[in-house]
Amino acid sequence: MIRQIQQANEAIRRSVRDEEDRNPMNIKDIAQLAGVSTSTVSKIVNHRDASITAATRDRVLELVRKYHYTPYGSSKPNTTTWRIGVLLSSSISMDSTLDGIIQQAQKSGYGTLVFNSYGDHDQEERNILAALEHRVDGLVWEPIDRASLSLKSRIEAGGIPELTIGPLGDDKTALMPYEEAAYSLTEELIKRRHTSIACLLSPGRRTQSFLHGYRRCLFDHNLQYHADMVLGTIDEDLTRVLENRHVTGVVASHYHHALEFLQFAESMHYRLPQDLSLVSLMNDTNVHLRYPGSPEISSYIMRNADFGAYLCRRIIHAIEHDSHQSEAFDHVFALEGEQTVGRPPDQQCKKIVVVGSINVDTYLTASSLPKAGMTTTTRNFASTPGGKATNQAVGVARLQHQVSLIGNVGSDPAADYIYKTMRQARVDATGVRRVTGADTGKAYIFVDSKGESMISLVAGANESLTPDDITARDQIFRNTGYCLIQTEIPMDTVAEACRTAKRHHAATILKPSSCNHLPEDLLNSIDILIPNFNELNTLIPGPESVVDKAQQFIDGGVGKVIITLGERGCTLVTASGHKDFPAHEARAVDDTGASDAFISALASYLCNGCSLDKAARIANLAAGFSVAHEGVIPSLISRRQLEGLID
């Protein structure tokens, strides 16, 4: 017995001497740092530490890992190499999970050997054999498919711990919770009352789990599953499904596919979230990825790197025979942003669509308006975006109401000016199109010292707006409460805009500007006609009163007529009679945009549920505010300002 002890001690001393020759950080250094003997270090690293306390063992192993200490004889069985093998199945299979594994391994004092089979079973087998030959201490393995599981016996024969991950993993904790994520994403839309939800599915390791979660959520909420609403590609089939199934929400398994869908939807004149809601999974490496001018997609961020660190800790616990229970990976889902998610269109506040002229207005201030044969000298010169459609759209947006603009601009720099202004005003301009070779419309506006104005128009691209253009932009009319139209565009286009609005159950408000006639077949498509005094007399010349002239339009099929009368307010004429609404007292500076301010406010408050009488009184307040300020767009009142004037 004494001889055996002496032989064991001599073996330890030889081991110590060999360690000193072999390692930059030798066994004596580790022992000194740990405050233990060299024999204690040797016993721990060679797994003969049954008599050593857990605290001492942990302290020594922490130093061993920190300094990458390799014991002599590491090529022999049952010695630790401080290496973890990672076997992947495809180039995209792990996202940032691999980063998490590597970072956690390095933090814990381990190196990593990474292999990828790229879906090749022969390569997968070679990778396993190579990892075993390099004597890794443990393996994190993602099998290609069920056939790969036959290789498990090779790993078991190597006598090292192994953690199988992915859909074929050892347990659900070794798989990112894609099913739960899909379930919760679908439920995000259901909570917002969506009942027709499509699934945008990309191939990959999450595909089947994501689909199962989507289907399970529909089932649990008593919603029918349709196979044609699971979409793999973005093409004409997608358009057909969206229309035929009346889809209002989409869940996407991969963020890059969701970005493609967003671009497709916008090209088809869908606006998110007004017309469609979109939610997606997003890897932690995709944060803030977006197309310029498009909203960030509402998403769940998958914490792949954290999951990789969790997997690494699990395999290290197995390597080190840690008796402590491994922690569970807790993934709490929270929606990042709500820019692309909302209620279905039929449950939103109705929007307003404006169809008509888009110009750049040039203001010329003079002491008196120009007269034939006379020269007028102007004091000021300024150009701003204008046109009645532009003005009314901005007026509605200022009142915090959702609004879309439809019209044409040229291919000149003025068009860029229009787009920029609409974006700043929060007007949806997806219905505004450039016309190659045309100039953007122009208006030259003279304003005298009394605030009265004279306007000269150059139609430009406005005259190229055709009925087919309206038909092509039909999608924009979805969920419209009121459609505002002016006659500074071709009359057949005005008629098509009225018909399209009616098909979408929207009320129409027509401003008969720059025209001397309204076709009889158009009248029954007009719910509210709003001429000023001069416009009414141009349409119906003669000595009759404004009420009698308005009554002729009502007899022809118009629902109601409101005549704006400047400082005298307005008169509402219906089939049952008429009513006068006095103007809001204001010092006139510029009356150019008064009618646009009036119509914007009238439509906005009607859309909010106000009676016509109340909306007309509020519209008079908005017009009064406008005439007291120079310009049109600068004089349009905000909701806060208008609410402050309402009794």
XYZ file of C-alpha atoms in Angstrom, residues 11-628:
618
model
C 3.172 10.177 -10.998
C 1.708 13.454 -9.804
C 5.204 15.003 -9.518
C 6.042 13.841 -13.067
C 2.762 15.280 -14.252
C 3.578 18.576 -12.558
C 7.041 18.720 -14.168
C 5.581 17.929 -17.574
C 2.887 20.577 -17.112
C 5.562 23.204 -16.311
C 7.401 22.369 -19.543
C 4.225 22.296 -21.650
C 2.062 25.301 -20.679
C 2.637 29.082 -20.676
C 0.332 29.057 -17.645
C 1.475 25.947 -15.798
C -0.057 23.922 -13.033
C 1.941 25.759 -10.348
C 0.546 29.088 -11.564
C -3.024 27.780 -11.419
C -2.414 26.299 -7.964
C -0.929 29.539 -6.680
C -3.805 31.640 -8.020
C -6.357 29.215 -6.542
C -4.549 28.922 -3.200
C -4.350 25.136 -3.404
C -1.657 22.529 -3.984
C -0.586 21.403 -7.440
C -1.839 17.891 -6.672
C -5.316 19.328 -6.007
C -5.298 21.040 -9.391
C -4.153 17.824 -11.065
C -6.897 15.775 -9.407
C -9.589 18.295 -10.477
C -8.571 18.584 -14.127
C -8.216 14.801 -14.381
C -11.633 14.118 -12.794
C -10.237 12.474 -9.626
C -11.771 15.100 -7.352
C -14.322 13.123 -5.319
C -12.681 14.160 -2.028
C -12.398 17.875 -2.966
C -15.064 20.394 -1.936
C -17.350 21.902 -4.583
C -16.156 25.440 -3.755
C -12.500 24.520 -4.331
C -13.361 22.639 -7.496
C -15.341 25.589 -8.933
C -12.552 28.042 -8.056
C -9.884 25.938 -9.782
C -12.029 25.254 -12.876
C -12.815 28.944 -13.237
C -9.077 29.727 -13.392
C -8.413 26.789 -15.715
C -11.035 28.068 -18.167
C -10.027 31.690 -17.823
C -6.389 31.000 -18.760
C -7.171 28.194 -21.255
C -5.004 25.835 -19.252
C -4.567 22.461 -20.978
C -3.520 19.520 -18.807
C -0.757 17.208 -19.942
C -2.091 14.142 -21.684
C -5.161 15.877 -23.090
C -4.968 13.493 -26.001
C -5.722 10.638 -23.625
C -9.255 9.525 -22.765
C -11.216 11.255 -19.976
C -9.301 14.533 -20.133
C -10.841 17.967 -20.739
C -9.962 19.966 -23.857
C -12.266 22.944 -23.104
C -13.760 22.760 -26.568
C -17.390 22.558 -27.672
C -18.415 21.248 -31.081
C -21.290 22.944 -32.911
C -22.840 21.010 -35.808
C -25.222 23.028 -38.028
C -27.450 21.828 -40.856
C -27.631 24.878 -43.135
C -26.085 28.301 -43.678
C -29.167 30.193 -42.500
C -30.278 27.764 -39.829
C -28.913 29.490 -36.749
C -29.283 33.243 -37.410
C -27.422 34.894 -34.538
C -27.773 31.808 -32.328
C -24.227 30.789 -33.232
C -22.935 34.165 -32.047
C -24.590 33.556 -28.695
C -23.015 30.104 -28.414
C -19.529 31.416 -29.214
C -19.774 34.404 -26.889
C -21.013 32.285 -23.987
C -18.357 29.640 -24.649
C -15.574 32.226 -24.579
C -17.003 33.793 -21.461
C -16.942 30.367 -19.819
C -13.395 29.590 -20.962
C -14.281 27.239 -23.802
C -13.346 27.311 -27.465
C -15.688 26.236 -30.256
C -15.326 24.077 -33.359
C -18.107 24.862 -35.853
C -19.163 22.525 -38.665
C -21.939 22.867 -41.257
C -23.404 20.029 -43.283
C -25.413 22.325 -45.642
C -28.125 19.677 -45.852
C -25.714 16.896 -46.959
C -26.036 13.691 -44.886
C -22.585 12.401 -45.829
C -21.045 15.704 -44.800
C -23.003 15.582 -41.546
C -21.484 12.196 -40.696
C -17.979 13.412 -41.553
C -18.510 16.469 -39.356
C -19.490 14.313 -36.382
C -16.415 12.100 -36.826
C -14.159 15.158 -37.148
C -15.571 16.669 -33.958
C -14.948 13.410 -32.089
C -11.398 13.163 -33.457
C -10.718 16.658 -32.133
C -11.900 15.360 -28.753
C -14.464 18.079 -28.108
C -15.940 17.930 -24.607
C -19.520 18.197 -25.804
C -21.656 18.703 -28.922
C -24.503 21.044 -29.821
C -26.093 19.306 -32.798
C -28.809 20.416 -35.233
C -29.788 17.336 -37.301
C -30.805 17.767 -40.928
C -33.870 15.527 -40.617
C -35.067 12.322 -38.947
C -32.651 10.203 -40.976
C -29.820 12.079 -39.259
C -30.826 10.693 -35.866
C -29.224 7.355 -36.760
C -25.877 9.125 -36.223
C -26.687 9.644 -32.558
C -25.100 6.285 -31.735
C -21.765 7.569 -33.122
C -21.851 10.468 -30.678
C -22.874 8.253 -27.764
C -19.960 5.930 -28.546
C -17.655 8.918 -28.126
C -18.702 9.170 -24.500
C -19.343 12.926 -24.511
C -22.525 14.844 -23.676
C -24.610 16.042 -26.627
C -27.509 18.489 -26.959
C -29.773 17.961 -29.973
C -31.507 21.185 -30.998
C -34.122 22.267 -33.526
C -37.432 20.556 -34.385
C -35.831 17.130 -33.749
C -34.291 18.247 -30.478
C -34.171 16.519 -27.130
C -37.086 18.601 -25.811
C -38.985 21.784 -26.619
C -36.550 23.873 -24.593
C -33.919 23.122 -27.283
C -36.083 24.827 -29.921
C -36.778 28.521 -30.346
C -40.476 29.010 -29.474
C -41.610 29.703 -33.028
C -44.979 28.043 -32.544
C -45.741 30.219 -29.531
C -44.518 33.285 -31.430
C -46.817 32.569 -34.397
C -49.737 31.960 -32.046
C -49.143 35.258 -30.239
C -48.608 37.228 -33.475
C -51.887 35.924 -34.885
C -53.591 36.740 -31.610
C -52.261 40.319 -31.814
C -54.422 40.748 -34.911
C -57.411 38.897 -33.483
C -57.355 41.171 -30.411
C -57.726 44.067 -32.835
C -60.804 42.342 -34.325
C -59.263 40.935 -37.491
C -61.051 37.795 -38.670
C -59.483 37.293 -42.137
C -55.764 36.739 -41.511
C -53.271 35.415 -44.054
C -49.937 33.761 -43.249
C -46.788 34.699 -45.180
C -44.536 31.668 -44.773
C -40.871 31.385 -45.779
C -38.907 28.099 -45.954
C -36.579 27.427 -43.035
C -36.287 25.718 -39.671
C -39.193 27.709 -38.217
C -41.664 27.002 -41.050
C -43.657 24.076 -39.678
C -43.697 25.360 -36.106
C -44.857 28.789 -37.285
C -47.636 27.311 -39.422
C -48.807 25.131 -36.560
C -48.959 28.098 -34.184
C -50.924 30.155 -36.742
C -53.445 27.360 -37.314
C -53.808 26.597 -33.615
C -54.568 30.250 -32.840
C -57.270 30.391 -35.536
C -58.812 27.195 -34.173
C -58.776 28.424 -30.568
C -60.579 31.614 -31.624
C -63.155 29.818 -33.815
C -61.790 31.235 -37.070
C -61.723 29.081 -40.194
C -58.390 28.051 -41.688
C -58.033 28.265 -45.482
C -55.028 26.637 -47.137
C -54.931 29.286 -49.882
C -54.307 31.950 -47.230
C -50.884 30.438 -46.489
C -48.685 32.292 -48.960
C -45.142 31.386 -49.942
C -44.556 33.845 -52.783
C -45.456 37.443 -53.531
C -47.139 37.426 -56.937
C -50.524 37.655 -58.655
C -51.882 34.843 -56.471
C -51.317 37.076 -53.460
C -53.437 39.858 -54.985
C -56.235 37.393 -55.721
C -56.215 36.011 -52.182
C -56.186 39.476 -50.624
C -59.212 40.524 -52.653
C -61.216 37.274 -52.690
C -60.750 36.530 -49.006
C -61.061 40.190 -47.948
C -57.825 39.818 -46.012
C -57.264 42.568 -43.432
C -54.212 41.174 -41.604
C -51.026 39.255 -42.432
C -48.594 37.412 -40.145
C -45.098 36.778 -41.538
C -42.629 34.151 -40.383
C -39.550 36.032 -41.661
C -38.846 39.740 -41.597
C -37.199 39.911 -45.049
C -40.375 38.416 -46.561
C -42.483 40.925 -44.639
C -40.406 43.760 -46.121
C -41.066 42.421 -49.634
C -44.773 42.195 -48.843
C -44.807 45.780 -47.565
C -43.328 47.039 -50.835
C -45.805 44.952 -52.830
C -48.772 46.196 -50.789
C -47.762 49.826 -51.249
C -47.356 49.306 -55.010
C -50.947 48.011 -55.062
C -52.097 51.138 -53.196
C -52.653 49.363 -49.888
C -51.705 51.566 -46.955
C -50.539 50.058 -43.707
C -52.183 49.878 -41.239
C -55.212 51.706 -42.685
C -56.010 49.053 -45.318
C -53.919 46.116 -44.104
C -52.165 45.169 -40.872
C -48.817 43.372 -40.995
C -46.910 41.716 -38.144
C -43.728 39.668 -38.403
C -41.017 37.823 -36.547
C -37.712 39.677 -36.636
C -34.287 38.294 -35.755
C -32.212 40.308 -33.321
C -29.862 41.124 -36.233
C -32.691 42.766 -38.268
C -33.532 45.556 -35.832
C -34.417 48.853 -37.597
C -34.146 47.276 -41.071
C -36.609 49.116 -43.352
C -37.115 50.654 -46.784
C -36.821 54.466 -47.002
C -40.218 56.107 -46.725
C -41.918 52.954 -45.417
C -42.981 52.354 -41.821
C -41.124 49.985 -39.528
C -42.947 46.664 -39.471
C -44.592 45.792 -36.145
C -42.652 42.733 -34.985
C -41.661 40.288 -32.311
C -37.886 40.242 -31.897
C -36.535 36.698 -31.602
C -33.630 36.724 -29.122
C -31.510 34.209 -31.039
C -28.191 35.263 -29.482
C -29.635 34.882 -25.983
C -30.984 31.474 -26.971
C -27.535 30.453 -28.247
C -25.987 31.480 -24.922
C -28.641 29.408 -23.140
C -27.810 26.326 -25.238
C -24.114 26.786 -24.517
C -24.719 26.970 -20.784
C -26.739 23.746 -20.984
C -23.961 21.790 -22.694
C -21.351 23.195 -20.289
C -23.455 22.055 -17.333
C -23.501 18.579 -18.870
C -19.734 18.627 -19.554
C -18.913 19.709 -16.013
C -21.425 17.342 -14.405
C -23.114 20.312 -12.769
C -25.808 18.982 -10.461
C -27.687 22.288 -10.483
C -30.840 22.316 -12.578
C -30.390 24.192 -15.885
C -32.426 27.352 -16.186
C -35.302 27.499 -18.660
C -35.128 29.860 -21.623
C -37.870 32.401 -21.025
C -38.864 34.291 -24.167
C -41.430 37.007 -23.430
C -43.064 38.319 -26.608
C -43.784 42.028 -26.897
C -44.794 43.838 -30.087
C -42.124 46.297 -31.220
C -43.975 49.314 -32.614
C -47.514 49.598 -33.932
C -46.807 51.388 -37.210
C -48.210 48.552 -39.347
C -50.930 47.156 -37.105
C -54.393 48.514 -36.417
C -58.054 47.621 -36.611
C -59.661 46.278 -39.801
C -60.738 49.025 -42.230
C -64.446 48.553 -41.548
C -63.864 49.234 -37.853
C -61.698 52.311 -38.248
C -62.824 55.908 -38.351
C -63.702 56.552 -42.000
C -61.062 58.422 -43.971
C -61.445 61.258 -46.481
C -60.277 61.039 -50.098
C -59.591 64.220 -52.084
C -59.573 64.130 -55.901
C -58.620 67.125 -58.001
C -56.054 69.714 -58.933
C -52.500 69.843 -57.635
C -50.589 73.051 -58.348
C -47.759 75.266 -57.300
C -49.347 78.621 -56.376
C -47.542 81.865 -57.057
C -48.865 84.739 -54.919
C -48.670 88.317 -56.210
C -49.692 91.009 -53.716
C -50.908 94.315 -55.182
C -52.864 97.383 -54.064
C -55.631 96.531 -56.548
C -56.518 93.582 -58.752
C -55.454 93.696 -62.423
C -57.836 95.316 -64.917
C -57.917 95.223 -68.696
C -55.534 97.718 -70.247
C -53.838 98.561 -66.956
C -50.445 97.607 -65.463
C -50.418 96.357 -61.872
C -47.267 96.473 -59.749
C -46.891 93.732 -57.159
C -45.278 94.178 -53.741
C -44.558 90.559 -52.824
C -43.868 87.331 -54.686
C -44.059 83.817 -53.159
C -44.610 80.256 -54.378
C -46.221 77.492 -52.305
C -47.860 74.122 -52.988
C -51.516 74.602 -53.867
C -54.431 73.529 -55.988
C -57.811 72.909 -54.423
C -57.204 69.190 -53.901
C -53.846 69.826 -52.244
C -55.285 72.572 -50.029
C -58.266 70.514 -48.932
C -56.124 67.446 -48.218
C -53.762 69.464 -46.024
C -56.764 71.127 -44.353
C -58.202 67.721 -43.429
C -54.814 66.503 -42.175
C -54.441 69.639 -40.006
C -57.696 68.627 -38.349
C -56.081 65.260 -37.506
C -58.211 63.244 -39.878
C -56.893 60.488 -42.114
C -56.780 61.694 -45.712
C -55.605 60.460 -49.139
C -54.901 62.660 -52.162
C -55.494 61.602 -55.790
C -54.154 63.654 -58.681
C -51.362 64.092 -61.203
C -48.149 66.102 -61.096
C -45.494 66.648 -63.736
C -41.977 65.279 -64.069
C -40.468 68.600 -62.980
C -38.849 69.736 -59.690
C -42.210 71.218 -58.634
C -43.503 67.642 -58.238
C -40.801 66.899 -55.673
C -41.900 70.010 -53.801
C -45.477 68.685 -53.712
C -44.448 65.230 -52.489
C -42.269 66.710 -49.753
C -45.050 68.993 -48.526
C -47.594 66.164 -48.463
C -45.223 63.986 -46.472
C -44.643 66.769 -43.959
C -48.399 67.397 -43.696
C -49.082 63.658 -43.141
C -51.207 63.387 -46.274
C -51.206 59.971 -47.958
C -49.889 60.728 -51.462
C -49.814 57.177 -52.876
C -52.570 58.330 -55.259
C -50.424 61.145 -56.682
C -48.692 60.149 -59.930
C -45.981 61.770 -62.043
C -46.812 62.318 -65.719
C -43.758 62.029 -67.944
C -43.185 65.071 -70.119
C -45.763 67.223 -68.343
C -45.378 70.185 -65.988
C -47.032 70.356 -62.596
C -50.103 72.628 -62.631
C -49.612 76.287 -61.741
C -51.839 78.999 -60.315
C -51.076 82.739 -60.343
C -52.966 84.474 -57.552
C -53.336 88.227 -57.233
C -54.415 89.471 -53.773
C -55.403 93.120 -53.202
C -55.332 95.235 -50.049
C -58.923 94.224 -49.185
C -58.055 90.542 -49.187
C -59.930 89.834 -52.413
C -58.223 87.608 -54.949
C -58.064 86.779 -58.651
C -56.697 83.436 -59.859
C -55.314 82.352 -63.234
C -54.693 78.634 -63.773
C -52.277 76.678 -65.988
C -53.672 73.112 -65.867
C -50.469 71.222 -66.677
C -50.611 67.601 -65.486
C -54.073 68.148 -63.974
C -55.738 67.923 -67.395
C -54.168 64.472 -67.929
C -56.060 62.909 -64.982
C -58.382 60.433 -66.712
C -61.257 58.159 -65.603
C -58.874 55.204 -66.035
C -56.540 56.834 -63.506
C -59.394 56.858 -60.993
C -60.233 53.217 -61.726
C -56.568 52.235 -61.312
C -56.560 53.863 -57.862
C -59.794 52.230 -56.732
C -58.034 50.667 -53.716
C -57.502 54.115 -52.195
C -61.274 54.567 -51.832
C -61.584 51.680 -49.348
C -63.059 52.725 -45.991
C -63.788 56.252 -47.225
C -66.442 58.314 -45.473
C -66.335 61.409 -47.689
C -64.820 62.121 -51.088
C -63.988 65.759 -51.890
C -63.879 66.584 -55.609
C -63.237 69.791 -57.544
C -63.839 70.536 -61.222
C -60.357 71.814 -62.110
C -59.821 68.394 -63.719
C -61.635 66.910 -66.775
C -65.380 66.538 -66.191
C -65.488 62.856 -67.173
C -62.840 62.225 -64.501
C -64.985 64.116 -61.980
C -67.899 61.842 -62.876
C -65.778 58.678 -62.482
C -64.513 59.881 -59.091
C -68.121 60.362 -57.943
C -69.139 56.910 -59.194
C -66.124 55.250 -57.565
C -66.826 56.967 -54.254
C -70.436 55.759 -54.408
C -69.319 52.178 -55.044
C -67.366 52.401 -51.799
C -70.401 53.875 -49.982
C -68.719 57.253 -49.529
C -70.575 60.580 -49.596
C -69.427 63.104 -52.210
C -68.760 66.828 -51.770
C -68.221 68.722 -55.028
C -66.669 72.182 -55.436
C -67.661 73.527 -58.921
C -64.577 75.654 -59.504
C -63.483 76.899 -62.953
C -66.513 75.469 -64.742
C -69.728 76.878 -66.203
C -71.751 73.692 -66.460
C -72.434 70.477 -64.545
C -73.713 67.523 -66.632
C -77.201 66.375 -65.661
C -76.110 62.744 -65.261
C -73.532 63.862 -62.671
C -75.990 65.595 -60.326
C -77.459 62.498 -58.670
C -73.896 61.425 -57.686
C -73.352 64.616 -55.673
C -74.364 64.551 -52.019
C -73.285 68.100 -51.178
C -72.585 70.799 -53.769
C -70.610 73.799 -52.450
C -70.406 76.751 -54.884
C -69.625 80.295 -53.867
C -71.896 83.162 -54.958
C -70.065 83.783 -58.255
C -69.789 80.087 -59.115
C -73.512 79.563 -58.558
C -74.381 82.508 -60.827
C -72.015 81.188 -63.497
C -73.667 77.761 -63.407
C -77.204 79.216 -63.399
C -77.285 82.758 -64.761
C -80.350 84.863 -64.159
C -82.139 87.022 -61.588
C -83.350 84.209 -59.303
C -82.220 84.121 -55.677
C -79.371 81.859 -54.607
C -81.893 79.655 -52.820
C -83.994 79.225 -55.976
C -80.905 78.454 -58.033
C -79.699 75.926 -55.465
C -83.163 74.356 -55.506
C -82.767 73.676 -59.228
C -79.723 71.502 -58.473
C -81.657 69.639 -55.790
C -84.481 69.047 -58.264
C -81.855 67.649 -60.644
C -80.634 65.049 -58.106
C -78.094 66.827 -55.849
C -78.606 65.960 -52.192
C -77.867 69.345 -50.578
C -76.346 72.664 -51.612
C -74.260 75.001 -49.443
C -73.576 78.439 -50.928
C -70.565 80.154 -49.363
C -71.131 83.927 -49.179
C -67.872 85.313 -47.784
C -68.446 87.758 -44.923
C -72.167 86.841 -44.925
C -71.451 83.229 -43.991
C -73.223 80.442 -45.860
C -76.690 79.219 -46.796
C -77.703 75.577 -46.613
C -80.431 74.531 -49.054
C -82.176 71.157 -48.798
C -85.338 69.684 -50.322
C -87.274 70.851 -47.266
C -86.021 74.458 -47.117
C -82.986 76.580 -46.388
C -81.034 77.906 -43.405
C -78.486 80.708 -43.044
C -75.290 80.428 -40.972
C -73.527 83.713 -40.147
C -69.799 84.095 -40.723
C -67.243 84.260 -37.967
C -66.110 87.863 -37.632
C -62.558 88.320 -38.905
C -60.457 91.006 -40.585
C -59.968 89.940 -44.202
C -56.342 89.662 -45.254
C -56.574 87.007 -47.993
C -59.738 85.107 -48.966
C -57.995 82.762 -51.424
C -58.230 79.626 -49.304
C -61.506 80.298 -47.491
C -63.556 77.749 -49.450
C -60.880 75.069 -49.044
C -60.751 75.679 -45.291
C -64.566 75.554 -45.185
C -64.825 72.253 -47.094
C -61.981 70.612 -45.128
C -63.629 71.394 -41.810
C -67.134 70.490 -43.011
C -66.041 67.049 -44.242
C -63.884 66.332 -41.172
C -66.629 67.070 -38.671
C -69.279 65.267 -40.697
C -66.952 62.272 -40.747
C -66.629 62.583 -36.970
C -70.407 62.238 -36.630
C -71.509 65.873 -36.341
C -74.855 66.998 -37.758
C -74.770 69.022 -40.962
C -75.891 72.174 -39.111
C -73.116 71.891 -36.527
C -70.512 71.022 -39.162
C -71.519 74.089 -41.223
C -71.095 76.389 -38.205
C -67.654 74.885 -37.486
C -66.708 75.217 -41.154
C -67.555 78.943 -40.991
C -65.100 79.279 -38.089
C -62.363 77.591 -40.143
C -63.068 79.879 -43.125
C -62.979 82.963 -40.885
C -59.595 81.913 -39.532
C -58.309 81.415 -43.077
C -59.249 84.860 -44.430
C -57.434 86.500 -41.509
